[in-house]
mmCIF file of C-alpha atoms and ligand atoms in Angstrom:
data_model
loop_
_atom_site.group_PDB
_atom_site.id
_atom_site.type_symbol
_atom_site.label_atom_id
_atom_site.label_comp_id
_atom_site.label_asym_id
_atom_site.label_seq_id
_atom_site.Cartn_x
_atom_site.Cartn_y
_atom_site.Cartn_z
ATOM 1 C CA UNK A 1 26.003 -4.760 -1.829
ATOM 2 C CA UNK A 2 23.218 -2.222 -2.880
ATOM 3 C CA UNK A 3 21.940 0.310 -0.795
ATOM 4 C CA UNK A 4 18.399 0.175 0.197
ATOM 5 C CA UNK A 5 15.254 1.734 2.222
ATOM 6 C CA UNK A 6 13.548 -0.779 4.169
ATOM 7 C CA UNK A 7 10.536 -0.896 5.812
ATOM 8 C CA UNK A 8 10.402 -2.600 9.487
ATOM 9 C CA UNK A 9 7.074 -2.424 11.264
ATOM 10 C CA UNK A 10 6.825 -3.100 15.160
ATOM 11 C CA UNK A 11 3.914 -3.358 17.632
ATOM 12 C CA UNK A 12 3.938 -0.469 20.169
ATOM 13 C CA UNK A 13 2.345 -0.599 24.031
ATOM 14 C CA UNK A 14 2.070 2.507 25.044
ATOM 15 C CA UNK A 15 1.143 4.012 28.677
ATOM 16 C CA UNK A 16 -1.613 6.068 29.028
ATOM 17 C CA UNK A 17 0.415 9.359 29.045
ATOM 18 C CA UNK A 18 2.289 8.386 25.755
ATOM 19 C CA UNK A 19 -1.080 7.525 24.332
ATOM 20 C CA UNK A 20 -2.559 10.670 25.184
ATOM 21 C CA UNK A 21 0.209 12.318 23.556
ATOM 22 C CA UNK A 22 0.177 10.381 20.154
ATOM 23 C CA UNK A 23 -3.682 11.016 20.292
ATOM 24 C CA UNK A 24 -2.877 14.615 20.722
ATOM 25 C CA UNK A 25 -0.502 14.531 17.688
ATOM 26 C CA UNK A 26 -2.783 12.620 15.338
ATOM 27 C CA UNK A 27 -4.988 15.368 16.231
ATOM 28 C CA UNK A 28 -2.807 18.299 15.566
ATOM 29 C CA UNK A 29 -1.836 16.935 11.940
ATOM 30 C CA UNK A 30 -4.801 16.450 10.908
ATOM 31 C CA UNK A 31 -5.732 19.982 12.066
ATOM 32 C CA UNK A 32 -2.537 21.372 10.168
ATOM 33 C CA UNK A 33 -4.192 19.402 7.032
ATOM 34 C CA UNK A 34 -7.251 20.921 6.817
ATOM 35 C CA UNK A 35 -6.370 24.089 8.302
ATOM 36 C CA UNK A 36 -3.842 24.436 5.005
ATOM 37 C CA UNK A 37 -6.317 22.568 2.580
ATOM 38 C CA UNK A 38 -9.037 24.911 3.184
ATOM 39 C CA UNK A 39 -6.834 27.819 2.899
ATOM 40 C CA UNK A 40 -5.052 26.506 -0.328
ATOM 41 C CA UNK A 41 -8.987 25.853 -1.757
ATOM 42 C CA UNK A 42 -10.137 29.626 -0.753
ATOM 43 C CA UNK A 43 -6.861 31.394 -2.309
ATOM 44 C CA UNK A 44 -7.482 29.748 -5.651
ATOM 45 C CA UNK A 45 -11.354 30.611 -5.217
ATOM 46 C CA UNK A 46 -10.303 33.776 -4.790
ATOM 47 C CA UNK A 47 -7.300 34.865 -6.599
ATOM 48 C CA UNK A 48 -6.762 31.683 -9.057
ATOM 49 C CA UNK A 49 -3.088 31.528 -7.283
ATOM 50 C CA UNK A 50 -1.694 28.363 -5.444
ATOM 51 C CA UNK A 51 0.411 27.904 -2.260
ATOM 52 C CA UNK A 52 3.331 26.153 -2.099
ATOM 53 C CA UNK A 53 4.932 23.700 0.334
ATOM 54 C CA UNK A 54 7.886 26.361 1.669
ATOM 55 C CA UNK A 55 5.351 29.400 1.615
ATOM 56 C CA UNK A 56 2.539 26.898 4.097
ATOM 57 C CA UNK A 57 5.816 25.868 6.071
ATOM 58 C CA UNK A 58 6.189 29.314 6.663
ATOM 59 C CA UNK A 59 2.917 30.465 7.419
ATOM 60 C CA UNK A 60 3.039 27.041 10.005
ATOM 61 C CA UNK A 61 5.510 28.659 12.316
ATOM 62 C CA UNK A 62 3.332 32.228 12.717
ATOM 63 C CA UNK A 63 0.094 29.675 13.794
ATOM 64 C CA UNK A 64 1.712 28.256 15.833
ATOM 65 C CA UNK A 65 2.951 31.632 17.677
ATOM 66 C CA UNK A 66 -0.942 31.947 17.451
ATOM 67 C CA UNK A 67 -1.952 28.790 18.634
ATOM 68 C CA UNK A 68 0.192 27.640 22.208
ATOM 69 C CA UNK A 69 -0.877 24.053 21.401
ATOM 70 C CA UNK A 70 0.352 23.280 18.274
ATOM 71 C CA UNK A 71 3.722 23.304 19.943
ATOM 72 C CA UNK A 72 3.175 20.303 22.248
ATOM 73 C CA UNK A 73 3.653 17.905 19.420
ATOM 74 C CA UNK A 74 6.611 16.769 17.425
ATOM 75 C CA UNK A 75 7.086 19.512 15.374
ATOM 76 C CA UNK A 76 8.496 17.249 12.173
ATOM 77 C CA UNK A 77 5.223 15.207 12.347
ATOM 78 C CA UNK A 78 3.323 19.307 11.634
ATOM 79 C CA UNK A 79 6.274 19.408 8.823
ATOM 80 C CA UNK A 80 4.915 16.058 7.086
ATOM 81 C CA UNK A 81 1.262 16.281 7.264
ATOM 82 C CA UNK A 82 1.963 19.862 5.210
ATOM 83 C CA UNK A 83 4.281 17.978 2.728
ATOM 84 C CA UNK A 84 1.485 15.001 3.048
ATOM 85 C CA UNK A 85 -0.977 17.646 1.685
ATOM 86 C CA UNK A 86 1.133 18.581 -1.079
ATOM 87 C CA UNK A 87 2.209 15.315 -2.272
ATOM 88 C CA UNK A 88 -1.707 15.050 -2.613
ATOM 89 C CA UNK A 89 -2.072 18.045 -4.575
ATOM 90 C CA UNK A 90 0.557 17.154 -7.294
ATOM 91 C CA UNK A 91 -0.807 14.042 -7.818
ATOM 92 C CA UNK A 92 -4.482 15.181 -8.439
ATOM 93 C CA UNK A 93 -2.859 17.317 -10.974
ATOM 94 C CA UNK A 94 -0.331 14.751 -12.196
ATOM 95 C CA UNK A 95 -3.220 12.373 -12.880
ATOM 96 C CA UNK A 96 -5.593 15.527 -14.436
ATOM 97 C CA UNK A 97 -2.264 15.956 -16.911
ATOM 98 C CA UNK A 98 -2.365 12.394 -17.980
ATOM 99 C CA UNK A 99 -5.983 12.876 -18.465
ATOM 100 C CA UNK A 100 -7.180 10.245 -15.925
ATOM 101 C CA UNK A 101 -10.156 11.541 -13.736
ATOM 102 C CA UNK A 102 -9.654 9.468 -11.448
ATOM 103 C CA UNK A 103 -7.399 10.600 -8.785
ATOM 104 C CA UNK A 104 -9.808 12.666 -6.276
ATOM 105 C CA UNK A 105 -9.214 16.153 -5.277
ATOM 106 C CA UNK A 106 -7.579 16.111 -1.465
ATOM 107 C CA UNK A 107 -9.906 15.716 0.972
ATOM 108 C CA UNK A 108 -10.630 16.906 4.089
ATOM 109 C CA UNK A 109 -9.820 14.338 7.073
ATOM 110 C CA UNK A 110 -11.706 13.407 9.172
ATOM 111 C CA UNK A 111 -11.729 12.532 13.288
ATOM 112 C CA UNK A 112 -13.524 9.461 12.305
ATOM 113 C CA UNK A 113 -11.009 8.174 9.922
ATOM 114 C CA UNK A 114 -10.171 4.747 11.047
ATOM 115 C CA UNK A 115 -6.360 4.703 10.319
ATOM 116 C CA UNK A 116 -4.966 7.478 12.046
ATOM 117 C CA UNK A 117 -0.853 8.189 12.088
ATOM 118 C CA UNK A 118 2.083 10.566 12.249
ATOM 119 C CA UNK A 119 5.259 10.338 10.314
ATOM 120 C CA UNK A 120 8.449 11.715 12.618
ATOM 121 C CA UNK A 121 12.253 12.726 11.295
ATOM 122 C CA UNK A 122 15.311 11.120 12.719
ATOM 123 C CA UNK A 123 17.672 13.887 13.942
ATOM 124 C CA UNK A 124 20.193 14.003 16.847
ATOM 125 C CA UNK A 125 19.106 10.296 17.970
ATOM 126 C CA UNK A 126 15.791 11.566 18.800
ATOM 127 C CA UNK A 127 14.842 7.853 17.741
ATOM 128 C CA UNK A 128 16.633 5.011 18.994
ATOM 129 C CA UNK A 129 16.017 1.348 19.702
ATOM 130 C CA UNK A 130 17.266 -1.060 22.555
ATOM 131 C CA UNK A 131 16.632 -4.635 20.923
ATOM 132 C CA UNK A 132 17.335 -6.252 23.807
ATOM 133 C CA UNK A 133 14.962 -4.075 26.270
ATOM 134 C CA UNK A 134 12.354 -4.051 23.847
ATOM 135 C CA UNK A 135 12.442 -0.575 23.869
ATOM 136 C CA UNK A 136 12.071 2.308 20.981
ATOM 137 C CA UNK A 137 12.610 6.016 21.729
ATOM 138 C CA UNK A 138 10.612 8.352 20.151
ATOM 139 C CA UNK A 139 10.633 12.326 20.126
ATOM 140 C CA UNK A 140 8.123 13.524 22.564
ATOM 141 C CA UNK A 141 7.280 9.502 23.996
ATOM 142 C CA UNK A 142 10.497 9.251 25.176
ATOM 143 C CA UNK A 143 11.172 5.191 25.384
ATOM 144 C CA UNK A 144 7.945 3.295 24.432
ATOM 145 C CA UNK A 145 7.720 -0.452 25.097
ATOM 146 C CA UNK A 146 7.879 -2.365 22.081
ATOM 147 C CA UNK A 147 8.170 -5.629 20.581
ATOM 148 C CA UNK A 148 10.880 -5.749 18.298
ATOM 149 C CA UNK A 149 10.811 -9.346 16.625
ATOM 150 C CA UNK A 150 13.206 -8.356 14.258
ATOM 151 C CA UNK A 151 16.713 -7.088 14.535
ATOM 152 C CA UNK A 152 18.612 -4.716 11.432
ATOM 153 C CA UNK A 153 21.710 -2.971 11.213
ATOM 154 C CA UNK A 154 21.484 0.265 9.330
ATOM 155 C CA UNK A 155 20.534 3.737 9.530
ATOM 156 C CA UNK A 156 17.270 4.841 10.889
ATOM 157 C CA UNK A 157 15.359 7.837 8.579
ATOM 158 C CA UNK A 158 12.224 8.182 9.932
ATOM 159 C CA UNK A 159 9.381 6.944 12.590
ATOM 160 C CA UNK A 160 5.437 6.840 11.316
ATOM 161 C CA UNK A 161 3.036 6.382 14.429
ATOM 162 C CA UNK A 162 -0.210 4.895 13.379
ATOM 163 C CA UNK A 163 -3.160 3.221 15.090
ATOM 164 C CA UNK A 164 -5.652 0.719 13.541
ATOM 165 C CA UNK A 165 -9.121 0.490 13.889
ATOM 166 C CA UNK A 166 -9.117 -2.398 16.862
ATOM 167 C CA UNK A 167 -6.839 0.222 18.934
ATOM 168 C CA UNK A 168 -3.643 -1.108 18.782
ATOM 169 C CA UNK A 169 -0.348 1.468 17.932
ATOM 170 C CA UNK A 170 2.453 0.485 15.795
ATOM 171 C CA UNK A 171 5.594 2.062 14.529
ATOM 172 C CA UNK A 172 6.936 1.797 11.198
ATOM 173 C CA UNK A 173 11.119 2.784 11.388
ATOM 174 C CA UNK A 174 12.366 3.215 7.214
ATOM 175 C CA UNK A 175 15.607 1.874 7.748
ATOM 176 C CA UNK A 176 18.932 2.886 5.496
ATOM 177 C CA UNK A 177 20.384 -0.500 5.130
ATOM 178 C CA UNK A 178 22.732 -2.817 3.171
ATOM 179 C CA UNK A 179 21.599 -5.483 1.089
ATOM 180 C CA UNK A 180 23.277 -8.716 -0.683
ATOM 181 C CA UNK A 181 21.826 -8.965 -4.142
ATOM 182 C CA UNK A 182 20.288 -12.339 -5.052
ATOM 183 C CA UNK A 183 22.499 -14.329 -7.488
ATOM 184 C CA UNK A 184 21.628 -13.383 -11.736
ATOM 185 C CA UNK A 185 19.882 -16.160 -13.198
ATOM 186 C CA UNK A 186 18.412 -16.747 -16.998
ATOM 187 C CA UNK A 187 15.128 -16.934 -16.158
ATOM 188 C CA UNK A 188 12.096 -14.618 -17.265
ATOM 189 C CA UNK A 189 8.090 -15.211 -16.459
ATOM 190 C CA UNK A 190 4.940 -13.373 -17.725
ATOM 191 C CA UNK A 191 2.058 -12.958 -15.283
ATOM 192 C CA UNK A 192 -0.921 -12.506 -16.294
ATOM 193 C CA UNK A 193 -3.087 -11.341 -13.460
ATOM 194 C CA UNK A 194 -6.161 -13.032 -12.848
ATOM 195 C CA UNK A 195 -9.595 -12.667 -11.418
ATOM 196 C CA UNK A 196 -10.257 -15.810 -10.151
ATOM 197 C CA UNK A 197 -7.026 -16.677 -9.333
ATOM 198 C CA UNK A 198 -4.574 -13.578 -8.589
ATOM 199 C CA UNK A 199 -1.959 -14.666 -11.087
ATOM 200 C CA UNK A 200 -1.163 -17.300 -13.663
ATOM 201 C CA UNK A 201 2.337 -17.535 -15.012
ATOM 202 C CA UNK A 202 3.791 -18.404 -18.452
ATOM 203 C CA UNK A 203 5.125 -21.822 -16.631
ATOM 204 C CA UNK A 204 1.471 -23.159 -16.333
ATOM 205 C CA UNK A 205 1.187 -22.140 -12.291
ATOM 206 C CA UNK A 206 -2.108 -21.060 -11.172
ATOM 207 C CA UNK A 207 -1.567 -18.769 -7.446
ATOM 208 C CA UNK A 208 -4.733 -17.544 -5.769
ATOM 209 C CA UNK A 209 -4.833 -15.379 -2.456
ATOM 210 C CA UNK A 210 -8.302 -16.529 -1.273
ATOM 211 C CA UNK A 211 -8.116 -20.033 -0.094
ATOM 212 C CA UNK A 212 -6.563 -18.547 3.203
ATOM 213 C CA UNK A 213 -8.692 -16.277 4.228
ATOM 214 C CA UNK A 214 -11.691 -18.056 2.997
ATOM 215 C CA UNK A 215 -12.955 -19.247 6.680
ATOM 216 C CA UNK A 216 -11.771 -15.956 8.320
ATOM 217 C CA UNK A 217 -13.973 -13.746 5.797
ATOM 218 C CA UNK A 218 -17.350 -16.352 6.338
ATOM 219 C CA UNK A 219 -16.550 -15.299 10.336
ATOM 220 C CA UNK A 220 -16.255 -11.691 9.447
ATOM 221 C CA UNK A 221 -20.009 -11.489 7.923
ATOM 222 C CA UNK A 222 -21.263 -13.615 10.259
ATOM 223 C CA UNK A 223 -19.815 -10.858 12.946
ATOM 224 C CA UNK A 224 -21.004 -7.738 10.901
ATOM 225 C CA UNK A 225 -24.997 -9.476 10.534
ATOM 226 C CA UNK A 226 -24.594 -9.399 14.444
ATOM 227 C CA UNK A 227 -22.887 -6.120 14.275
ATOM 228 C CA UNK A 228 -25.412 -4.870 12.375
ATOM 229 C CA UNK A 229 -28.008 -6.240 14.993
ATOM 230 C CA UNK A 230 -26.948 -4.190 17.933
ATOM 231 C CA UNK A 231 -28.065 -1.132 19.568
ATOM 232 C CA UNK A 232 -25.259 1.554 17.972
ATOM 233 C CA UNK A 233 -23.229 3.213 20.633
ATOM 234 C CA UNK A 234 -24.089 0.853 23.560
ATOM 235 C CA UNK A 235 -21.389 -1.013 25.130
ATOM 236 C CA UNK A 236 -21.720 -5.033 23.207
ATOM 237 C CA UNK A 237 -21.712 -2.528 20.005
ATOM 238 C CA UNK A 238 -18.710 -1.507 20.741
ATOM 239 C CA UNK A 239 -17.611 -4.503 21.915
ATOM 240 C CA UNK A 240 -18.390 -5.982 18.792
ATOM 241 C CA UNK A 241 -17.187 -3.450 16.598
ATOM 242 C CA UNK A 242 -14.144 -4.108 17.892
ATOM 243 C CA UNK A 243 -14.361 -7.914 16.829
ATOM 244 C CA UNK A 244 -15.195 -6.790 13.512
ATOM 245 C CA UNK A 245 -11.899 -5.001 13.432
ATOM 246 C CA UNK A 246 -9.524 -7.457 14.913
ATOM 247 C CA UNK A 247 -10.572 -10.311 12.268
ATOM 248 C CA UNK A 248 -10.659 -7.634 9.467
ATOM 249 C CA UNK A 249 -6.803 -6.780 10.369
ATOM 250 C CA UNK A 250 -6.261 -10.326 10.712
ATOM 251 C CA UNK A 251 -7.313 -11.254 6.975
ATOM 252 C CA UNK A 252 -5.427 -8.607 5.604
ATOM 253 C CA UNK A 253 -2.555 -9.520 7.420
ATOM 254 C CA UNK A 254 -2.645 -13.014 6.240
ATOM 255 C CA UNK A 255 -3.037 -11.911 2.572
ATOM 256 C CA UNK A 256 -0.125 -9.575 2.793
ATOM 257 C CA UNK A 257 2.182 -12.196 4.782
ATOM 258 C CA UNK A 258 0.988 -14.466 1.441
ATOM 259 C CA UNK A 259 1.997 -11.772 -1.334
ATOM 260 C CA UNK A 260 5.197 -11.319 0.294
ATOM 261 C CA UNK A 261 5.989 -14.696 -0.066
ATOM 262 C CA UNK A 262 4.659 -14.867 -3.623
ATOM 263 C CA UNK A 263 6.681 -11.945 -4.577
ATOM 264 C CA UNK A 264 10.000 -12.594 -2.989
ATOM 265 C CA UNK A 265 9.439 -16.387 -4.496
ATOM 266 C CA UNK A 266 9.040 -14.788 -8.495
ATOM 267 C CA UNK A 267 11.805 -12.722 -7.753
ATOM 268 C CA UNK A 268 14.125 -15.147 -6.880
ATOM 269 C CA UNK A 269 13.333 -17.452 -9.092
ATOM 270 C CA UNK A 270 13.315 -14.747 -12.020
ATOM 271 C CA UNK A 271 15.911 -12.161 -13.758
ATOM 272 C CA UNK A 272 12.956 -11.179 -15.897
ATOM 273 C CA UNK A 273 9.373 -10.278 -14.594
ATOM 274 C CA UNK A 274 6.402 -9.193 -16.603
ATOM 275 C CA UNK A 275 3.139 -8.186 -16.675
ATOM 276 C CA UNK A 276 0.404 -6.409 -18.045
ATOM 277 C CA UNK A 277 -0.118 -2.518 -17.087
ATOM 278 C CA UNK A 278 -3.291 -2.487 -15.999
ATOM 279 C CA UNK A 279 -5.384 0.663 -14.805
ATOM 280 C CA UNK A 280 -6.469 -0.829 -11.448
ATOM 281 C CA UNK A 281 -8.695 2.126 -10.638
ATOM 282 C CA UNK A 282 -10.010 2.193 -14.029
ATOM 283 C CA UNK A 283 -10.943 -1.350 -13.893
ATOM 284 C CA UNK A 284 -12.333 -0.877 -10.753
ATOM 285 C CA UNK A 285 -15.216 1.204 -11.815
ATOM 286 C CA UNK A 286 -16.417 -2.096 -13.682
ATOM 287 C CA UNK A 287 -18.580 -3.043 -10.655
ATOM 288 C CA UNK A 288 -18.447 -6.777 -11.630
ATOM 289 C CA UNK A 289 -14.656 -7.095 -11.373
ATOM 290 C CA UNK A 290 -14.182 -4.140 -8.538
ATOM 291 C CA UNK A 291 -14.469 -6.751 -5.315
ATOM 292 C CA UNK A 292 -12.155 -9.497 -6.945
ATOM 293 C CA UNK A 293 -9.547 -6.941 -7.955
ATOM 294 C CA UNK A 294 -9.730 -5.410 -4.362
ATOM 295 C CA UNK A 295 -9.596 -8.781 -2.911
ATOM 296 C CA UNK A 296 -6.801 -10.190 -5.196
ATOM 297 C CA UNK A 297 -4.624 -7.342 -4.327
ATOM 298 C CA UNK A 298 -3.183 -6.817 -7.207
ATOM 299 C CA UNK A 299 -2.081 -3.384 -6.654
ATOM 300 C CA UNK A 300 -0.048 -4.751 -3.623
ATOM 301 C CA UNK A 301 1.721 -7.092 -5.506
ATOM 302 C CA UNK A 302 3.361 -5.227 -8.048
ATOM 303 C CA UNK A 303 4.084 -2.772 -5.940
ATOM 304 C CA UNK A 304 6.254 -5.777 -4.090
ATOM 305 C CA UNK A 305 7.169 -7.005 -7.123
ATOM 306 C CA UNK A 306 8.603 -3.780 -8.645
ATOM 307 C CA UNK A 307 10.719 -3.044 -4.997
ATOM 308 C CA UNK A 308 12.174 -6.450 -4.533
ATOM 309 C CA UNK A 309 13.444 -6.634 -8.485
ATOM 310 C CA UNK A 310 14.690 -3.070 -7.655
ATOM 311 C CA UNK A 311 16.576 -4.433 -4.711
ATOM 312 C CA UNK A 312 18.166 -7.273 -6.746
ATOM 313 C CA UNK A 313 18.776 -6.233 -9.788
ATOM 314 C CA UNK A 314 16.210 -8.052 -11.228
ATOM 315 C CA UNK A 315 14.210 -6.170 -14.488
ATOM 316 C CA UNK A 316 10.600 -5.886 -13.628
ATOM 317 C CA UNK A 317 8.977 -4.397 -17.030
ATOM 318 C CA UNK A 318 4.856 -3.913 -17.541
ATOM 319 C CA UNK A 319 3.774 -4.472 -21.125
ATOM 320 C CA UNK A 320 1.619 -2.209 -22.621
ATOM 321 C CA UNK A 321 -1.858 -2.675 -21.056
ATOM 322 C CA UNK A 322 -3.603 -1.961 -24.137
ATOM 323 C CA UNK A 323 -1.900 -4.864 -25.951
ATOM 324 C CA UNK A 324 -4.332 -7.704 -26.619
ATOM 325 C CA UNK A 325 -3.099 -10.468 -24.389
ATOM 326 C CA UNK A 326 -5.512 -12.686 -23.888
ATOM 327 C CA UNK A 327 -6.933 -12.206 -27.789
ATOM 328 C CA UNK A 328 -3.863 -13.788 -29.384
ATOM 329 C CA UNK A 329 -2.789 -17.333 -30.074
ATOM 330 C CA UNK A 330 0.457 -17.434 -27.887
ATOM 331 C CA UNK A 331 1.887 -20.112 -30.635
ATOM 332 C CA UNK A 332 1.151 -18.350 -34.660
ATOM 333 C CA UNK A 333 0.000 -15.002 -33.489
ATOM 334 C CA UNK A 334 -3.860 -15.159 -34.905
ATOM 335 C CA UNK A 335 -6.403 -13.133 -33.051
ATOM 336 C CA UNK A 336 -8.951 -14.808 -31.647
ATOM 337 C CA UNK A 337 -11.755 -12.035 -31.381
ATOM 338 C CA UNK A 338 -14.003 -13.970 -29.282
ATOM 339 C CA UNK A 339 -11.956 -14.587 -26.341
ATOM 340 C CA UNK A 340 -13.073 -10.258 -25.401
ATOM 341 C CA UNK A 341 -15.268 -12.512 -23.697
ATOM 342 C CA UNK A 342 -14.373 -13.253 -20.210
ATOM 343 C CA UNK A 343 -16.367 -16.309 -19.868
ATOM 344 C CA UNK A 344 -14.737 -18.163 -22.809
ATOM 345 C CA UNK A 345 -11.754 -19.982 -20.642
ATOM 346 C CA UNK A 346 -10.057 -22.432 -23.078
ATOM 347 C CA UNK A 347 -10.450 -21.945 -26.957
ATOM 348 C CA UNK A 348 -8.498 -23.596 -29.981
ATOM 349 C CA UNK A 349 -7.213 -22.188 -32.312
ATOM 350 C CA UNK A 350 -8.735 -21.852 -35.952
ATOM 351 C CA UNK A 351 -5.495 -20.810 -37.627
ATOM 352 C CA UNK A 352 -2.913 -23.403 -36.162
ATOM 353 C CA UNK A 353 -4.786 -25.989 -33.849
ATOM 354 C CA UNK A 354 -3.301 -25.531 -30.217
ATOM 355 C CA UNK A 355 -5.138 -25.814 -27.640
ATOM 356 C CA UNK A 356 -5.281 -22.620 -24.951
ATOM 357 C CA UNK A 357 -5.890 -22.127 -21.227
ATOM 358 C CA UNK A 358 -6.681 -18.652 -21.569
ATOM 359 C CA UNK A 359 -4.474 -17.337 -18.696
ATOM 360 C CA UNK A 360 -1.744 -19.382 -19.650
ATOM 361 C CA UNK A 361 -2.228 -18.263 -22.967
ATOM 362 C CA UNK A 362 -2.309 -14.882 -22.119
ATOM 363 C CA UNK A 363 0.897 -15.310 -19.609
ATOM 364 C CA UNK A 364 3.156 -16.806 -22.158
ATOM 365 C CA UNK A 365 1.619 -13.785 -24.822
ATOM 366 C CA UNK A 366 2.645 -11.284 -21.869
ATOM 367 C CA UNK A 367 6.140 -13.104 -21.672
ATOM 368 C CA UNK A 368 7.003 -12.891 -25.224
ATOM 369 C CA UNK A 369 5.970 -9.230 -25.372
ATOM 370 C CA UNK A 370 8.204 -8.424 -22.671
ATOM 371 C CA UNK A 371 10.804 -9.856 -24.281
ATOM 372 C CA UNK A 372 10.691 -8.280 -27.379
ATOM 373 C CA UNK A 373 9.809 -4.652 -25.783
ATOM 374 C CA UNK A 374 13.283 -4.891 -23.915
ATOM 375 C CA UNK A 375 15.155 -7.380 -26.770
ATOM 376 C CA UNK A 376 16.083 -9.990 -24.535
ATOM 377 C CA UNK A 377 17.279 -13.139 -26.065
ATOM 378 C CA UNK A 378 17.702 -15.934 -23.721
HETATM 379 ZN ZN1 LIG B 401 -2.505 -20.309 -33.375
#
């Protein structure tokens, strides 16, 4: 039995009062947020100096002696959207360390960001759930109807609040639970992640992510050309926007329901996962490749990948991402030079005659690396 934190994600149907309230606390953190970001932005202007988390959390409690109505909301979700702002802040300078450019300075947010939520502490059973009432309690909602689908036994840690674009509210409860590892096996896979096809694995298997959502996503621009054809703020705009959101929620769901199952299906089948350590976001400024990648969702399924191994003791290990996978014959080792090109998809060989898929090629290449970078012999 290993302990674990697990997510578990349930529709909420709020009345209008409890609405009101979230509303009113999605409002409040992201005035907290900016309130401390500009602050933290004219101190350094000013003086060079920086403000920390406990020294904000401080200055929190004398605005909100200032300010009556920053008290109606939870006061933990205030708490979290300052340690939000931080965790921002240390990873724009994290990522300026490393010497990648790419991680943005925090911004400000704004009342028309579409994803709007508030994260909530569990002390003294301020959250509880009746499974069989449907029923979740939540500091300041009291109990919220709910549909809880799934049941779990474990300790609840905290309560995020969040409401898509369409309108609907959710809650997401991260769960302290216990958890049966999967039985060790002697198996190992390299993946080579794909643009095409979202991965190909060292035993020859081609997975892709789009045939799913392929009908869904012809709907979806067919909706946004008549979107795009309406008067903006009248009511069939808004109607329609609405539409557009739905069936946008809908595809993603159906491509994260799809890497789950991928995922939990490598791990299980696998002691030993690799793959290549690819810089999605620097890829991603290569406008050719940036809407596969986004669409393949690559960055969602290592991220599964790398939990679920955790969570069984599996060994999930990322080869070097500057080693040459695709460039090397997977059977003698020569380096094929021409393959840099992305549109050269089978090659032989000159040194020692085989005959490569490139992806498989590069797959088995990832494999083998892994292996050696960890000395694994099977
Ligand atoms: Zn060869």
């Amino acid at each position: 039995m290993k302990t674990i934190i697990k997510g578990y994600k349930y529709r909420l149907y709020p009345t209008d009062e409890q609405k009101e309230q979230i509303n009113k606390t999605f409002g409040c953190c992201r005035f907290i947020y900016n309130h401390f970001l500009a602050m933290r932005i004219e101190l350094y202007k000013a003086e060079q100096k920086s403000l920390s988390y406990s020294k904000c959390s401080s200055l929190l409690t004398q605005l909100k002696k200032e300010k009556e109505w920053l008290k109606e909301p939870d006061k933990c979700s205030l708490q979290n959207s300052l340690k939000d702002l931080d965790t921002a802040y240390q990873n724009f300078f994290r990522e300026i360390k490393k010497g990648n450019n790419n991680q943005g300075f925090p911004k400000f947010k704004s009342k028309r960001n579409n994803n709007k939520s508030y994260k909530t502490n569990f002390t003294n059973n301020n959250i509880e759930l009746y499974f069989t009432n449907n029923q979740v309690k939540l500091p300041k909602l009291g109990w919220v109807h709910c549909k809880l689908h799934r049941e779990f036994t474990g300790k609840i840690l905290s309560a995020t609040i969040s409401q898509v674009p369409s309108g609907k509210y959710f809650v997401s409860l991260n769960v302290e639970c216990k958890h049966t590892q999967l039985p060790k096996n002697n198996n190992a896979v390299g993946l080579d992640l794909g643009i095409s096809d979202l991965l190909i694995t060292s035993d020859d298997e081609f997975i892709e992510n789009d045939k799913l959502t392929y009908k869904y996503e012809k709907q979806l621009s067919k909706l946004q050309r008549q979107l795009a054809k309406k008067e903006k703020g009248s009511k069939n705009f808004h109607k329609q926007k609405a539409r557009v959101a739905r069936l946008h929620e809908k595809i993603a769901n159906i491509r994260k329901y799809n890497l789950h199952r991928i995922s939990s299906r490598i791990v299980k089948e696998n002691q030993f996962i690799f793959s290549e350590d690819l810089n999605v976001k620097g890829m991603v400024k290569n406008r050719n490749l940036a809407k596969s990648i986004h669409d393949v969702s690559w960055y969602e399924l290592t991220r599964q990948l790398q939990y679920k191994s955790d969570w069984n003791g599996r060994v999930y290990h990322k080869v070097d991402r500057y080693f040459a996978s695709s460039q090397l014959c997977s059977s003698c080792g020569y380096k094929n030079t021409e393959t840099k090109n992305l549109n050269v998809r089978t090659w032989i060989c000159s040194e020692c005659g085989s005959n490569h898929n490139r992806d498989i090629n590069a797959a088995i290449n990832i494999l083998n690396q892994g292996l050696k970078d960890l000395e694994v012999i099977l």
